[in-house]
PDB file of C-alpha atoms in Angstrom:
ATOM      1  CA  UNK M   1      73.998 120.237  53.074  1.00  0.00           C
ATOM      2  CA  UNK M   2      76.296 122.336  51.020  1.00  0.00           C
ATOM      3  CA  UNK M   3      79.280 120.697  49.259  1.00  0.00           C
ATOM      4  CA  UNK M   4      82.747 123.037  50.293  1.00  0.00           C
ATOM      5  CA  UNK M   5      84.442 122.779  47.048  1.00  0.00           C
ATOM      6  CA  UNK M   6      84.781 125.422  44.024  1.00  0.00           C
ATOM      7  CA  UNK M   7      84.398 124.124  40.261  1.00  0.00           C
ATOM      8  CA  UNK M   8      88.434 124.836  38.689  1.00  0.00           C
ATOM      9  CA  UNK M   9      89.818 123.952  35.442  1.00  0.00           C
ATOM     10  CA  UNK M  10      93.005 123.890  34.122  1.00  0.00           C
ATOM     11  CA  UNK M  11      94.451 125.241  31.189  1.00  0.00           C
ATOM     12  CA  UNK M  12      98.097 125.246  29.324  1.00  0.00           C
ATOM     13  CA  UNK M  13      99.620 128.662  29.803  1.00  0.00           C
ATOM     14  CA  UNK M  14     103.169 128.397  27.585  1.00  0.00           C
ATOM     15  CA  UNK M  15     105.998 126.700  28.140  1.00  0.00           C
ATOM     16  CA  UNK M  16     105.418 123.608  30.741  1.00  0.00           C
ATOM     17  CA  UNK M  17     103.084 126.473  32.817  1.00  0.00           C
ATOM     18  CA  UNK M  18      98.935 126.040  33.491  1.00  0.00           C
ATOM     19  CA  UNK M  19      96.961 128.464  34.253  1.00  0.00           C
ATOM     20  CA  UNK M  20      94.252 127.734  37.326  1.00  0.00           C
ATOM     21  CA  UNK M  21      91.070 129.018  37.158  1.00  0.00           C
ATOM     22  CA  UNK M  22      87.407 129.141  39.010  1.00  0.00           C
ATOM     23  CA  UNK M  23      84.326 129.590  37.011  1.00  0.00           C
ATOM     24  CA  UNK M  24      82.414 131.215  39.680  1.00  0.00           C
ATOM     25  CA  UNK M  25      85.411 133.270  40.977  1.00  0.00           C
ATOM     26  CA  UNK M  26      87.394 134.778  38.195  1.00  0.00           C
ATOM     27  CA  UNK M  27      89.237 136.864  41.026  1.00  0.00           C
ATOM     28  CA  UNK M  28      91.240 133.722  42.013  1.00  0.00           C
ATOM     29  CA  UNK M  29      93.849 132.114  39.785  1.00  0.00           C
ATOM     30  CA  UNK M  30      97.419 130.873  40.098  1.00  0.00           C
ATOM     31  CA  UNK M  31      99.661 129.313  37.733  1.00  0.00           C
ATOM     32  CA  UNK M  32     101.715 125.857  38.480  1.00  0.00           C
ATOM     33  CA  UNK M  33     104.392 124.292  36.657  1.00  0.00           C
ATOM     34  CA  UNK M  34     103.096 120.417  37.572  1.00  0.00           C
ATOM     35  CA  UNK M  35      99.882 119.361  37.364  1.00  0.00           C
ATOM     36  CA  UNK M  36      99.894 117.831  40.457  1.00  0.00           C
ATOM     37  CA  UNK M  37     100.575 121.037  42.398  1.00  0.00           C
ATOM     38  CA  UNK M  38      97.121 122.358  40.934  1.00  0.00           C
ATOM     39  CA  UNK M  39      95.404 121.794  43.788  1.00  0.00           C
ATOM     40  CA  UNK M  40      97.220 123.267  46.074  1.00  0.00           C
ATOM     41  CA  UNK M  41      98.258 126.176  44.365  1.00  0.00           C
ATOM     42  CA  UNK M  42      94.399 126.484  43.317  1.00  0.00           C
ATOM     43  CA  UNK M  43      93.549 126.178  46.923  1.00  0.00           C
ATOM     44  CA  UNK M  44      95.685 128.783  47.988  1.00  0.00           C
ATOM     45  CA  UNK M  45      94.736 131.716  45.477  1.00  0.00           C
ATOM     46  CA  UNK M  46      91.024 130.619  46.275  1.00  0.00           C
ATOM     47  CA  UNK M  47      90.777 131.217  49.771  1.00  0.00           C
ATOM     48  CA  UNK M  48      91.614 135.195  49.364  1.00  0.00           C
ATOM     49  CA  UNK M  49      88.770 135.532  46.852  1.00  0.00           C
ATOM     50  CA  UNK M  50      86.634 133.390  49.387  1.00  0.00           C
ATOM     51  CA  UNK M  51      87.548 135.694  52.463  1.00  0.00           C
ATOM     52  CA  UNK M  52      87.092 138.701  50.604  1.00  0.00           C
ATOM     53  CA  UNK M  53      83.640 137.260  49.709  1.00  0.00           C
ATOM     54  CA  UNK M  54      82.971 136.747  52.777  1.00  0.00           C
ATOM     55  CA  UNK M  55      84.087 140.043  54.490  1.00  0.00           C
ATOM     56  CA  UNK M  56      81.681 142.071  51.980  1.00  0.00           C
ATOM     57  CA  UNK M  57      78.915 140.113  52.563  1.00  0.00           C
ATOM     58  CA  UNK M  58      78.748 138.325  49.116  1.00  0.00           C
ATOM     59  CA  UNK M  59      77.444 134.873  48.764  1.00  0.00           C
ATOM     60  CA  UNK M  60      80.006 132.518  48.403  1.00  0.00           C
ATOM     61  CA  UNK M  61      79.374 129.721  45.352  1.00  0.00           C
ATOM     62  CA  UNK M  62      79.879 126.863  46.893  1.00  0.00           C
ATOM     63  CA  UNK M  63      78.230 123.440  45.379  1.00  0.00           C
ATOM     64  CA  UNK M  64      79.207 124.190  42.170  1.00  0.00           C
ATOM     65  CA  UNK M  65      77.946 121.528  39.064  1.00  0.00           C
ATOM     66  CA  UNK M  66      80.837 120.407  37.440  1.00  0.00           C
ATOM     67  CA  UNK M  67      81.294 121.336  33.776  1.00  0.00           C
ATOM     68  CA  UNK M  68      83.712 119.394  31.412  1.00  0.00           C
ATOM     69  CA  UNK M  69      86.892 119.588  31.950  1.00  0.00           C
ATOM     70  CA  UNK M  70      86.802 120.782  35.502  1.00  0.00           C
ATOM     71  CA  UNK M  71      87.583 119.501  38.658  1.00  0.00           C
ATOM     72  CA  UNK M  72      86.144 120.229  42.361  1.00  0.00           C
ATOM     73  CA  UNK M  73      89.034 121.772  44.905  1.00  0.00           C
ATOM     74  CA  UNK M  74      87.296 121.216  48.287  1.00  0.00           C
ATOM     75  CA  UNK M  75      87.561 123.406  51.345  1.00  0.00           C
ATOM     76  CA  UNK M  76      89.435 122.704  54.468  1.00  0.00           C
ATOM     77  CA  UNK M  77      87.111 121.430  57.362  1.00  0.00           C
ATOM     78  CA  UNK M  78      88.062 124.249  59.693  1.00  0.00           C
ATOM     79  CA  UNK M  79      87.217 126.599  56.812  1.00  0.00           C
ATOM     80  CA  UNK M  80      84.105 125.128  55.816  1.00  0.00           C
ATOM     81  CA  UNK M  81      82.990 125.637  59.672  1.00  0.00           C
ATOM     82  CA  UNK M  82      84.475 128.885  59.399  1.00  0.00           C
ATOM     83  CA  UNK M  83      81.546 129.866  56.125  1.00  0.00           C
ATOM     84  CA  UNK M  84      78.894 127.987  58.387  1.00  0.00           C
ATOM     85  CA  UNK M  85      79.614 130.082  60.989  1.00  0.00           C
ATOM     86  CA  UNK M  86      79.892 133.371  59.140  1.00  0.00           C
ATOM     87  CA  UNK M  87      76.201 132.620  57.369  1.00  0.00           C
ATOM     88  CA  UNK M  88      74.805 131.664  60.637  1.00  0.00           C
ATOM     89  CA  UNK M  89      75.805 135.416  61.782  1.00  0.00           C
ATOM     90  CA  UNK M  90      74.504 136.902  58.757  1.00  0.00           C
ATOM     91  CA  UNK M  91      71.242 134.840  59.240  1.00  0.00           C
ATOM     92  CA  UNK M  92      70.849 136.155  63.100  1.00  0.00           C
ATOM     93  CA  UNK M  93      71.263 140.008  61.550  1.00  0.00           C
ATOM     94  CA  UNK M  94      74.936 140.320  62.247  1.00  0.00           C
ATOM     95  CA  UNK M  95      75.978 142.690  59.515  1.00  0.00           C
ATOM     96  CA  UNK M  96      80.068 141.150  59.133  1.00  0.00           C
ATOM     97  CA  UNK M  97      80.793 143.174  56.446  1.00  0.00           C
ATOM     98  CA  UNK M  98      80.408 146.409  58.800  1.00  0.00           C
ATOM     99  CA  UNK M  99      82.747 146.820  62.048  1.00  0.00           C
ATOM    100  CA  UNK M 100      80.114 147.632  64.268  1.00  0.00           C
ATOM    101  CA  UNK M 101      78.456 144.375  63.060  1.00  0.00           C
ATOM    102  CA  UNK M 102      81.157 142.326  63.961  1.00  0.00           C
ATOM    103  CA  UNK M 103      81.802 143.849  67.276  1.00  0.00           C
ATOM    104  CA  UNK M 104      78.294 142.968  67.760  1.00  0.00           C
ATOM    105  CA  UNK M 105      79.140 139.374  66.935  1.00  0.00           C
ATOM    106  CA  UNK M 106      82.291 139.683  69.055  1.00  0.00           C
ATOM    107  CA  UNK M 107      79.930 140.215  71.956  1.00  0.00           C
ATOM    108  CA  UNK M 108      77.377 137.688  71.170  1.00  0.00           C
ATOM    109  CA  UNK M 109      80.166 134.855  71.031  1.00  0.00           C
ATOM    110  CA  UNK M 110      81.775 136.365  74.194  1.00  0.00           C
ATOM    111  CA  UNK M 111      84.895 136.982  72.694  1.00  0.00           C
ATOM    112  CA  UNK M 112      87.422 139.660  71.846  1.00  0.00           C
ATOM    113  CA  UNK M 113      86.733 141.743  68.699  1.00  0.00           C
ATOM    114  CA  UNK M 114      90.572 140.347  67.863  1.00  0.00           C
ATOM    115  CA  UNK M 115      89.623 136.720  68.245  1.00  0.00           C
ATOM    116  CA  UNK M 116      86.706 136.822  66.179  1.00  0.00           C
ATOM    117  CA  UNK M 117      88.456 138.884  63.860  1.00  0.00           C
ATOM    118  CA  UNK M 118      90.562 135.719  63.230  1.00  0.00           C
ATOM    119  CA  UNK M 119      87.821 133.853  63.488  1.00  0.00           C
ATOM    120  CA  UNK M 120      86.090 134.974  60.670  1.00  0.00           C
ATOM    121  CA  UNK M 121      89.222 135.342  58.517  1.00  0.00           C
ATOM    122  CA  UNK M 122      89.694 132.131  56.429  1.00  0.00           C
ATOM    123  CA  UNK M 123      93.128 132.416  56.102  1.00  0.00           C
ATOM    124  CA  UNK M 124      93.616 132.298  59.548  1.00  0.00           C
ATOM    125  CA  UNK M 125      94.435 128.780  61.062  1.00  0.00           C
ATOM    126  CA  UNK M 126      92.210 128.897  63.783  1.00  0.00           C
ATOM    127  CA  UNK M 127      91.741 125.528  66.275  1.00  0.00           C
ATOM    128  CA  UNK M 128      88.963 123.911  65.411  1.00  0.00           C
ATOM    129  CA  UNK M 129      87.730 124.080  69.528  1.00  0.00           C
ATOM    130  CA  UNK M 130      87.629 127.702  69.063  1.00  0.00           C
ATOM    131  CA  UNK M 131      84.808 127.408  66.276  1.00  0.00           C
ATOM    132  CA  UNK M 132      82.659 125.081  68.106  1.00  0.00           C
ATOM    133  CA  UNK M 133      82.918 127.008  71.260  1.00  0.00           C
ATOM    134  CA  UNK M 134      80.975 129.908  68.885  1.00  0.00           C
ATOM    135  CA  UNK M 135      78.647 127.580  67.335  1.00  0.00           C
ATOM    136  CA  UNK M 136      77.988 126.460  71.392  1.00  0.00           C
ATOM    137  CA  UNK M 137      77.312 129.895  72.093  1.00  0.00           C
ATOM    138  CA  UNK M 138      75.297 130.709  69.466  1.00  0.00           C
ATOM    139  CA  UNK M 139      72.742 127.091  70.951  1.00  0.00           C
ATOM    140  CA  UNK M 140      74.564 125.226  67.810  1.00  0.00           C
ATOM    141  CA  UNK M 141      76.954 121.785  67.336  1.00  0.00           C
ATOM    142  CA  UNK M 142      79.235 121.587  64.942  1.00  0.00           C
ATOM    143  CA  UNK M 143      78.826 117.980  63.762  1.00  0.00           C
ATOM    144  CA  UNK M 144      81.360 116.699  60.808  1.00  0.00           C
ATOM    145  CA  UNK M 145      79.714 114.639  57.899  1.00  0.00           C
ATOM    146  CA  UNK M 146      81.759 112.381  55.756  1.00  0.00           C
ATOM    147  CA  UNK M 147      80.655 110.978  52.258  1.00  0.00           C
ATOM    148  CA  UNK M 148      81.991 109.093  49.070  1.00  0.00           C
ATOM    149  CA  UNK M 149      83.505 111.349  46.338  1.00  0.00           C
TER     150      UNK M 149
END
């Protein structure tokens, strides 16, 4: 099973500023004037890159081995199901990055074209009951997994 986190590091940029960055996607970065805010901060400029990823059809690096001086920032649980979902699609032939492939999807999860829409958008806060009714109707459970960092 996939880890949902993205290798970041973290790097003075000037006067009491860092500079966040991710190794396998140079598109996101943010800056942060506390350390501890690198997280979150990271978090937010990575999930743009992620859903833009996502919408063209690009593989999203997710596992990532840690190199020195980085540090994982791990995915949401709602968006992690929302990537599970979006490659299960892909892997049944449903083209997302095209509209007439996610209509199709749309229909296949018995949905509006504007719900999945939102569905599939990882910015989105979607309910979590929402996802695993399209898992359900694609013959799938969404089952959560903990383990030890």
């Amino acid at each position: 099973m996939p880890e949902f986190a993205c290798a970041a590091s973290l790097q003075p940029a000037g006067d009491d500023c860092f500079l966040i960055t991710f190794r396998d996607v140079p598109e996101a970065c943010a800056e942060c004037l506390d350390v501890n805010a690198a997280h979150s901060l990271g978090l937010k400029s990575l999930l743009p890159a992620l859903n833009q990823r996502l919408r063209w059809g690009r593989a999203l690096p997710l596992s990532p081995a840690l190199h020195p001086g980085e540090f994982l920032i791990y995915l949401p649980f709602t968006v992690c199901a929302k990537v599970l979902l979006c490659t299960e699609l892909a892997r049944l032939g449903f083209a997302l990055p095209s509209a007439e492939g996610r209509l199709r999807a749309a229909v296949r999860l018995q949905m509006p074209l504007v719900e999945f829409e939102r569905l599939a958008d990882l910015n989105h806060h979607s309910r979590i009951e929402t996802i695993e009714r399209a898992f359900a109707r694609l013959g799938l459970v969404l089952q959560p997994a903990l383990q030890v960092q």
